[in-house]
Short mmCIF file of C-alpha atoms in Angstrom, two decimals:
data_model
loop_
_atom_site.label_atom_id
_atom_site.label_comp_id
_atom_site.label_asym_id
_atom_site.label_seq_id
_atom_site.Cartn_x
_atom_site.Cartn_y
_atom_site.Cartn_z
CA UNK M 1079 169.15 142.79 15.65
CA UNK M 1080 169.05 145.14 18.73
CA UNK M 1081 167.32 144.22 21.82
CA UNK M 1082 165.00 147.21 23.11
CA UNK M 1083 166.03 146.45 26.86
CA UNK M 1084 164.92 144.07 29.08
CA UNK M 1085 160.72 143.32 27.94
CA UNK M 1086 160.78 145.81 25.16
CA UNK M 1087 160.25 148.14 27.28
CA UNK M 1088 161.97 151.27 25.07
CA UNK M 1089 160.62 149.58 21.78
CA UNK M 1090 157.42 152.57 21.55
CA UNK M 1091 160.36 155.41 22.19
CA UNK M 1092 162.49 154.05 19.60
CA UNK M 1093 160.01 153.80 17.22
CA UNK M 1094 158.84 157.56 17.60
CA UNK M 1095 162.41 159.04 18.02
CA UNK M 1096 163.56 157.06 14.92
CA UNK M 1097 166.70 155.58 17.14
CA UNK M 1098 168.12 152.73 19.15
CA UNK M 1099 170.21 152.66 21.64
CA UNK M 1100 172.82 150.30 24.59
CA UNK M 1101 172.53 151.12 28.18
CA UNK M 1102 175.69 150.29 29.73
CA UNK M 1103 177.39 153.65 30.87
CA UNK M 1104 180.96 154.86 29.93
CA UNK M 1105 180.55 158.19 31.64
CA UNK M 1106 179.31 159.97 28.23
CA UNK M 1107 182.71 158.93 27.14
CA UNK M 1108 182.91 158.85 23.41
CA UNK M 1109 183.17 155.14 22.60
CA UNK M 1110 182.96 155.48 19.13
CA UNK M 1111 186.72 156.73 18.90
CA UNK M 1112 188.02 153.91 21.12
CA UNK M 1113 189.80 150.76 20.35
CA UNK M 1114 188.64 147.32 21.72
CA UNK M 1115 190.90 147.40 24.40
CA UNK M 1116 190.43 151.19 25.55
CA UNK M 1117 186.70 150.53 25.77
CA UNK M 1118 187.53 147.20 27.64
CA UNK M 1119 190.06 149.12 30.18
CA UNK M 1120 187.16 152.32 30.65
CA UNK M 1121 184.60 149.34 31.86
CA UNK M 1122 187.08 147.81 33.80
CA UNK M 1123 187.52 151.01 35.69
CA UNK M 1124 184.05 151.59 36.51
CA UNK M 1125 183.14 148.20 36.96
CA UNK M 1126 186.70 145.97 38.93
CA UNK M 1127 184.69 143.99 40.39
CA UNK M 1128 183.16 142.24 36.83
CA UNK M 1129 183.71 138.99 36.35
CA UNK M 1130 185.87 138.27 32.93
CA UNK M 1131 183.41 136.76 30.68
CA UNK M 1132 180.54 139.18 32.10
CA UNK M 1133 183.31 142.09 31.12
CA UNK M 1134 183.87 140.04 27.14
CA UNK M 1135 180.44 139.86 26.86
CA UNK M 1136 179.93 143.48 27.57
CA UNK M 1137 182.76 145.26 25.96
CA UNK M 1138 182.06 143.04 22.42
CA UNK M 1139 178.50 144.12 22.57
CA UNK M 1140 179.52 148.07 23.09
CA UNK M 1141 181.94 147.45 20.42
CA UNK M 1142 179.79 146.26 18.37
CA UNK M 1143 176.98 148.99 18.59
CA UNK M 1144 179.86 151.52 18.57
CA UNK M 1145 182.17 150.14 15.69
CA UNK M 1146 180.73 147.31 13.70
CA UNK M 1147 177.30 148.91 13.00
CA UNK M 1148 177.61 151.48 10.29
CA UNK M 1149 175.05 153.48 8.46
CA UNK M 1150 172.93 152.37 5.71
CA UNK M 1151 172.91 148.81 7.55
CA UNK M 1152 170.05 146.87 8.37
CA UNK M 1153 168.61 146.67 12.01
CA UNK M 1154 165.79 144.70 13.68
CA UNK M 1155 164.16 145.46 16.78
CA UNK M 1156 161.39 143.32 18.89
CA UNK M 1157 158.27 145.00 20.03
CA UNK M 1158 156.38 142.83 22.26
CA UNK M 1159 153.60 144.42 22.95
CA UNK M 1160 152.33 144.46 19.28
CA UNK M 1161 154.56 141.41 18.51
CA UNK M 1162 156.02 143.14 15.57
CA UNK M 1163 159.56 142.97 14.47
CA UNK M 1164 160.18 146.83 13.28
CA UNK M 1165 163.04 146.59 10.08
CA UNK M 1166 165.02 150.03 9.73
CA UNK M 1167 168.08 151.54 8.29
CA UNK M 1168 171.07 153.19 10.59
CA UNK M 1169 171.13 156.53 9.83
CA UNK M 1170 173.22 157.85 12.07
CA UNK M 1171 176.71 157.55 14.24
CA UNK M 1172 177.28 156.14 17.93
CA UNK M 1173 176.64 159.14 20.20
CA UNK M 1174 176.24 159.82 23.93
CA UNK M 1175 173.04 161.31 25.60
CA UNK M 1176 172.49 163.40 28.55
CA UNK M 1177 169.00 162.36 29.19
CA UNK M 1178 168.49 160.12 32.16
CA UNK M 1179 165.32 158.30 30.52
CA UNK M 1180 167.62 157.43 27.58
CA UNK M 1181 170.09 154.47 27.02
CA UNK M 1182 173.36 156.19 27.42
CA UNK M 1183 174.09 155.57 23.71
CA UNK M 1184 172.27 155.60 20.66
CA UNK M 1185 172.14 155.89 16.58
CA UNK M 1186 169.68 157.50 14.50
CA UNK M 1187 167.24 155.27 12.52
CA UNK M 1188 164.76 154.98 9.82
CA UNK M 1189 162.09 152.93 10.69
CA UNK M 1190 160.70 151.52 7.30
CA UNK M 1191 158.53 148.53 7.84
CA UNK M 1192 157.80 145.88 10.27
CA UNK M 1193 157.04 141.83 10.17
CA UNK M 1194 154.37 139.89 11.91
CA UNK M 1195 156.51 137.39 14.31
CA UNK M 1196 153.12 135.15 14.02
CA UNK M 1197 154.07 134.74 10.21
CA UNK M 1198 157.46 134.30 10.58
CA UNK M 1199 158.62 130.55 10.51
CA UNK M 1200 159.06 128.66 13.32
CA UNK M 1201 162.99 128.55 12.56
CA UNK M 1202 163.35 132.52 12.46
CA UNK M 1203 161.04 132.88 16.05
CA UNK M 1204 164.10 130.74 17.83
CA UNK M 1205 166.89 132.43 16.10
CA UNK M 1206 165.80 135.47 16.81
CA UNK M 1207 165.67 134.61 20.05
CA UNK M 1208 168.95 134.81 20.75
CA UNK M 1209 170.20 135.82 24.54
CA UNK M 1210 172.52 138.76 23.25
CA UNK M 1211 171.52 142.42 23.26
CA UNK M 1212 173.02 142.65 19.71
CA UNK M 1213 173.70 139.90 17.25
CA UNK M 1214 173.37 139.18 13.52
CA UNK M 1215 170.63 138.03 11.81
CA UNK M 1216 171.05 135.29 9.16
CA UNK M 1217 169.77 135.53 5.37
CA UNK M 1218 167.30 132.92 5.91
CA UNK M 1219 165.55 134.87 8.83
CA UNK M 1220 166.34 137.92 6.95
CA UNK M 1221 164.48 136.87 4.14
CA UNK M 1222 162.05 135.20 6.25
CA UNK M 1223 161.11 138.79 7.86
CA UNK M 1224 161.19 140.47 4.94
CA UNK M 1225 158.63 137.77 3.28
CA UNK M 1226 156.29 139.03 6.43
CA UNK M 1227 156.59 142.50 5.29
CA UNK M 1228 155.69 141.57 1.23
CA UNK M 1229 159.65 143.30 0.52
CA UNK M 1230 161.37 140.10 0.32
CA UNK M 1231 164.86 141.49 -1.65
CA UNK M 1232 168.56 140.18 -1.65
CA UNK M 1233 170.34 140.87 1.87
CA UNK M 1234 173.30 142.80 1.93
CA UNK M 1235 175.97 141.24 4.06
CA UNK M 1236 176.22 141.54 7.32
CA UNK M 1237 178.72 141.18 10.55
CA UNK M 1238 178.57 137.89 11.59
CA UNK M 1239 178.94 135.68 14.55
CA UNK M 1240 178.18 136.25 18.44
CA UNK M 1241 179.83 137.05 20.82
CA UNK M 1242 180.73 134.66 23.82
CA UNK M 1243 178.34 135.00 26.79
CA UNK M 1244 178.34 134.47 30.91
CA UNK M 1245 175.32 133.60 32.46
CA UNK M 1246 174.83 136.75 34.03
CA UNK M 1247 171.94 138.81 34.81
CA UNK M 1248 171.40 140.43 31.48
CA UNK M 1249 171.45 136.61 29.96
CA UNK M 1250 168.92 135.44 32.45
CA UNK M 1251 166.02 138.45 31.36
CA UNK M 1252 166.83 138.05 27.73
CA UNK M 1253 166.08 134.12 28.01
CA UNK M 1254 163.30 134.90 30.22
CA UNK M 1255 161.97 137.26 27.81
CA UNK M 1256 162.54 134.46 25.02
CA UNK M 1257 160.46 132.17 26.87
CA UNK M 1258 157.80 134.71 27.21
CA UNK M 1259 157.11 135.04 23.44
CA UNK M 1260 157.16 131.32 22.99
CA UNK M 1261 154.14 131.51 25.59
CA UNK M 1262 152.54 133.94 23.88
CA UNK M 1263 153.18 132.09 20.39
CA UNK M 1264 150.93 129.64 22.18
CA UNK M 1265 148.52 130.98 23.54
CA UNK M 1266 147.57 132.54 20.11
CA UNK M 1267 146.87 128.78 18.95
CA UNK M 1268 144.40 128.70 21.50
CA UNK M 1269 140.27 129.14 20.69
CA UNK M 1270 138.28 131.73 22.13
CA UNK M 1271 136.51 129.39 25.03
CA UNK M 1272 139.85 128.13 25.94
CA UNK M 1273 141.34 131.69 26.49
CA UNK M 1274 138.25 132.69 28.26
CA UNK M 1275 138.98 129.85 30.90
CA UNK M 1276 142.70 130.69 30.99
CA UNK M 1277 140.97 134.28 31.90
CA UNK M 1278 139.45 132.85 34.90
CA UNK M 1279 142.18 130.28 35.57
CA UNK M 1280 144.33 133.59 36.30
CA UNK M 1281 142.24 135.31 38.37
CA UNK M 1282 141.61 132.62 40.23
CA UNK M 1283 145.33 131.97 40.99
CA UNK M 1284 145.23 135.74 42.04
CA UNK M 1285 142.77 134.87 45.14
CA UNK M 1286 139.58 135.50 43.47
CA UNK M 1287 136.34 133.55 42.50
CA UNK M 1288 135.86 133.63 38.73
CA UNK M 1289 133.13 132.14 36.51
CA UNK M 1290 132.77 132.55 32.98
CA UNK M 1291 129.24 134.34 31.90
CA UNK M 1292 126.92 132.13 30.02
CA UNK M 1293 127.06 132.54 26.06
CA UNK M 1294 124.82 134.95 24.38
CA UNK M 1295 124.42 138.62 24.65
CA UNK M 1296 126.92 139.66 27.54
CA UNK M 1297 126.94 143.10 27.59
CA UNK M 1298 130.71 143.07 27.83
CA UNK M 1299 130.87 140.41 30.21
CA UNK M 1300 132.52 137.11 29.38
CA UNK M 1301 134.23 136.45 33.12
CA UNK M 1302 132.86 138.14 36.38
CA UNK M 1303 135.50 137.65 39.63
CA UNK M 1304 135.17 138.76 43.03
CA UNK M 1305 136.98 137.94 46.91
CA UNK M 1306 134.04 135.65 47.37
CA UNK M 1307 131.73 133.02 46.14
CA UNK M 1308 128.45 134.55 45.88
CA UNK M 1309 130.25 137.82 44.14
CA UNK M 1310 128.60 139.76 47.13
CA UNK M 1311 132.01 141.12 48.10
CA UNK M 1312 133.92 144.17 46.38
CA UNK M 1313 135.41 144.67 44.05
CA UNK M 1314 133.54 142.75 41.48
CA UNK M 1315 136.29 142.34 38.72
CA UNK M 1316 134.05 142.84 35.10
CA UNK M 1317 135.97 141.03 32.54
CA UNK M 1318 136.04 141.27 28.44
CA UNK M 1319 137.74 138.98 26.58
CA UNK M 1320 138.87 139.74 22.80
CA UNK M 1321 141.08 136.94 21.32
CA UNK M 1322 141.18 137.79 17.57
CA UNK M 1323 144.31 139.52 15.96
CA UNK M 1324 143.68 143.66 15.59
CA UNK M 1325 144.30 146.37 18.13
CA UNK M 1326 140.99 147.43 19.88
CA UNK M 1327 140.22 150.65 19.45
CA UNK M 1328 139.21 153.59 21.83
CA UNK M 1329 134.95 152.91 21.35
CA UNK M 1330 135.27 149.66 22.22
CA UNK M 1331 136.56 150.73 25.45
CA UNK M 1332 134.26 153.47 25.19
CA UNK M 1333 131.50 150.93 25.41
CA UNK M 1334 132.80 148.57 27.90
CA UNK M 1335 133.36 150.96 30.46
CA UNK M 1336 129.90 152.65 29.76
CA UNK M 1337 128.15 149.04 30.47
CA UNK M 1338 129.96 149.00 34.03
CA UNK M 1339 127.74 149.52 36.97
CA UNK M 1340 128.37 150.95 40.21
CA UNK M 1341 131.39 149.69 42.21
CA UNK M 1342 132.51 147.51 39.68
CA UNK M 1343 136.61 147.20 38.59
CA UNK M 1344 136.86 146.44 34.73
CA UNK M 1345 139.47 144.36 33.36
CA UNK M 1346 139.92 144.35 29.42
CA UNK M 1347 141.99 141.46 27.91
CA UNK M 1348 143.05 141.60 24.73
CA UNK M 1349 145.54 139.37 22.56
CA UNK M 1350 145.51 141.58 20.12
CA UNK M 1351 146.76 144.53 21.96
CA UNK M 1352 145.49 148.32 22.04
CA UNK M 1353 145.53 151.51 20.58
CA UNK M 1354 146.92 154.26 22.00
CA UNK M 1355 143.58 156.29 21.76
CA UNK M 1356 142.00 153.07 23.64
CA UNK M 1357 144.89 153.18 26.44
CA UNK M 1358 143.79 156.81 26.70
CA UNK M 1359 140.42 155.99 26.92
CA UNK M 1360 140.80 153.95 29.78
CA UNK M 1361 143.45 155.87 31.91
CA UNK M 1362 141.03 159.19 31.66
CA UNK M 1363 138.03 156.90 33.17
CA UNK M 1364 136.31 157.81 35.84
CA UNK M 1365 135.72 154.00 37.56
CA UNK M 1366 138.70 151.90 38.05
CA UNK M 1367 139.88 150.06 34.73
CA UNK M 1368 142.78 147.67 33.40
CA UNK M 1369 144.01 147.06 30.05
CA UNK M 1370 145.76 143.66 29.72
CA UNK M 1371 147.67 142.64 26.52
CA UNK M 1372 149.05 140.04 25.47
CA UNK M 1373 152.66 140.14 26.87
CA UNK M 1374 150.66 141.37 29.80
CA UNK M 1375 148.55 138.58 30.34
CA UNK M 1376 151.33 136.17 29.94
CA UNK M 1377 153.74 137.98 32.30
CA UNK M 1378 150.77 137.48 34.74
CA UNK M 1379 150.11 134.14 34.45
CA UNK M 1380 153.93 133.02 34.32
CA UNK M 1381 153.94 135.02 38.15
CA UNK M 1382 150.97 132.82 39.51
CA UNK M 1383 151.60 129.77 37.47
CA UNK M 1384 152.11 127.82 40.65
CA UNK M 1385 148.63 128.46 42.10
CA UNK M 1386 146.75 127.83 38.96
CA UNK M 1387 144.52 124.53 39.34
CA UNK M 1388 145.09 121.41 36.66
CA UNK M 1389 142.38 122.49 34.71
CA UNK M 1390 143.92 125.95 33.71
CA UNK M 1391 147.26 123.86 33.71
CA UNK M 1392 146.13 121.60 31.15
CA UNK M 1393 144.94 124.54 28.99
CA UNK M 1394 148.39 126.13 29.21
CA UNK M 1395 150.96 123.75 30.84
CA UNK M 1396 154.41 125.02 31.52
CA UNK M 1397 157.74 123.50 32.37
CA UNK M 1398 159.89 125.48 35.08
CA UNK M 1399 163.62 126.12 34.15
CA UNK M 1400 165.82 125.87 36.95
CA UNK M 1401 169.49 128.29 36.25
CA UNK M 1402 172.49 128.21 38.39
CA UNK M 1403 172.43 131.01 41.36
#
């Protein structure tokens, strides 16, 4: 399994480009022709001032993406915007690339399928939750994904073991990041009142005066938030709420902002993410508008989690982890 940096923040780009790819810079040096301890010495040049476990962790991850994957191998890689695990097959060799937006290495890949992590078990979530930005995923999990995907087959083998690592700032994000899907395996347990209320719980802890809408025909309207009580104040935040698995589509945004009335801000929150058509949809729009997924939403609420009153607390409670400076 690959990490696609820190959030999944290169997990779309991967997926369209067919690749993956590390970040950490050798000066395009080729890495794929060096030993262990020349790639160890090259880091240790550009980086002196590295701590030694921060510099083992490192160099056995680059060594690993340059040496011990190999082509026709399996590879995993996280999307958490969709919550998909994407399963592929290396296609290609450890090369350098000259384009600032990329990770400074990649491989070629062939994306072939992807697994649900909300019907994975929960064993396989918290392995694959692991803090490194490549490790090895067991047969169980393996299996486990590919049961997700309806390909369940016989694993080849793969390298095993982890590498040793420092709690650094790369370990902090990727346990950060763990904690945020755990959240968000949550959340999805929730009903749809509750996660209207944790709607308003958040935008409440931003400052604002929510209330939920009564039930019935809404118009697109299931929480309405503004700076003050009497929602005389701009902006008036206009808030849908879709909690239901499925990507919403481009006419449902279509239709939400077409119900908006002048001066209003629209906020669209939906678990089960967005298309790209409906992302489109709401960039191009002429009044001011906000898609919120689910790794969105949660991100939020993490941030403001200490101004949220005890009864959005006891919808979603969370536990702060405290981590050595």
């Amino acid at each position: 399994m690959i990490r696609a940096g820190h959030g999944g923040v290169y997990a779309e780009d991967w997926l369209d480009k067919g690749k993956i790819g590390i970040g950490w810079d050798f000066g395009s040096k080729d890495i794929a022709s060096m030993k262990r301890e020349q790639i160890r010495a090259t880091y240790l040049a550009e980086h002196p001032n590295e701590s030694k476990n921060r510099v083992a962790a490192i160099v056995g991850q680059v060594y690993r993406f340059a040496h011990e994957m190999t082509q026709g191998q399996t590879v995993v890689m996280y999307d958490p915007a969709s919550r998909l695990y994407h399963i592929g097959v290396i296609t290609g060799d450890c090369v350098p690339t000259r384009d600032e937006d990329d990770p400074a290495y990649t491989r070629t890949v062939r994306w072939e399928t992807s697994a649900s992590r909300d019907a994975l078990k929960q064993s396989s979530k918290n392995s694959l939750g692991g803090i490194q930005t490549i490790f090895a995923v067991s047969d169980e999990v393996m299996n486990d994904l590919r049961s997700a995907t309806g390909t369940s087959q016989p694993i080849p083998e793969e390298a095993a073991g982890e590498d040793a690592s420092d709690d650094n700032e790369d370990t902090r994000a990727a346990t950060y990041d763990n904690g945020i899907e755990l959240i968000k395996d949550r959340v999805n347990q929730l009903d749809w009142e509750d996660m209207e209320r944790l709607v308003a719980g958040l935008l409440k802890a931003m400052g604002y005066c929510a209330r939920i809408t009564p039930k019935g025909p809404d118009g697109g309207r299931d929480v309405i938030a503004s700076p003050d009580a009497l929602g005389l104040e701009s902006p008036r935040i206009v808030v849908e709420v879709k909690h239901r698995k499925g990507a919403m589509g481009a006419s449902a945004i279509r239709s939400f902002i077409g119900g908006l009335r002048t001066n209003d801000h629209g906020l669209y929150v939906s678990t089960g993410g967005f298309t790209r058509e409906a992302r489109y949809e709401a960039d191009r729009s002429n009044v001011p508008m906000r898609l919120l997924d689910l790794d969105g939403f949660v991100r939020h609420y993490v941030d403001v989690y200490d101004k949220t009153d005890e009864e959005t607390r006891d919808i979603l409670p969370l536990t702060r982890i405290w981590w050595p400076a």
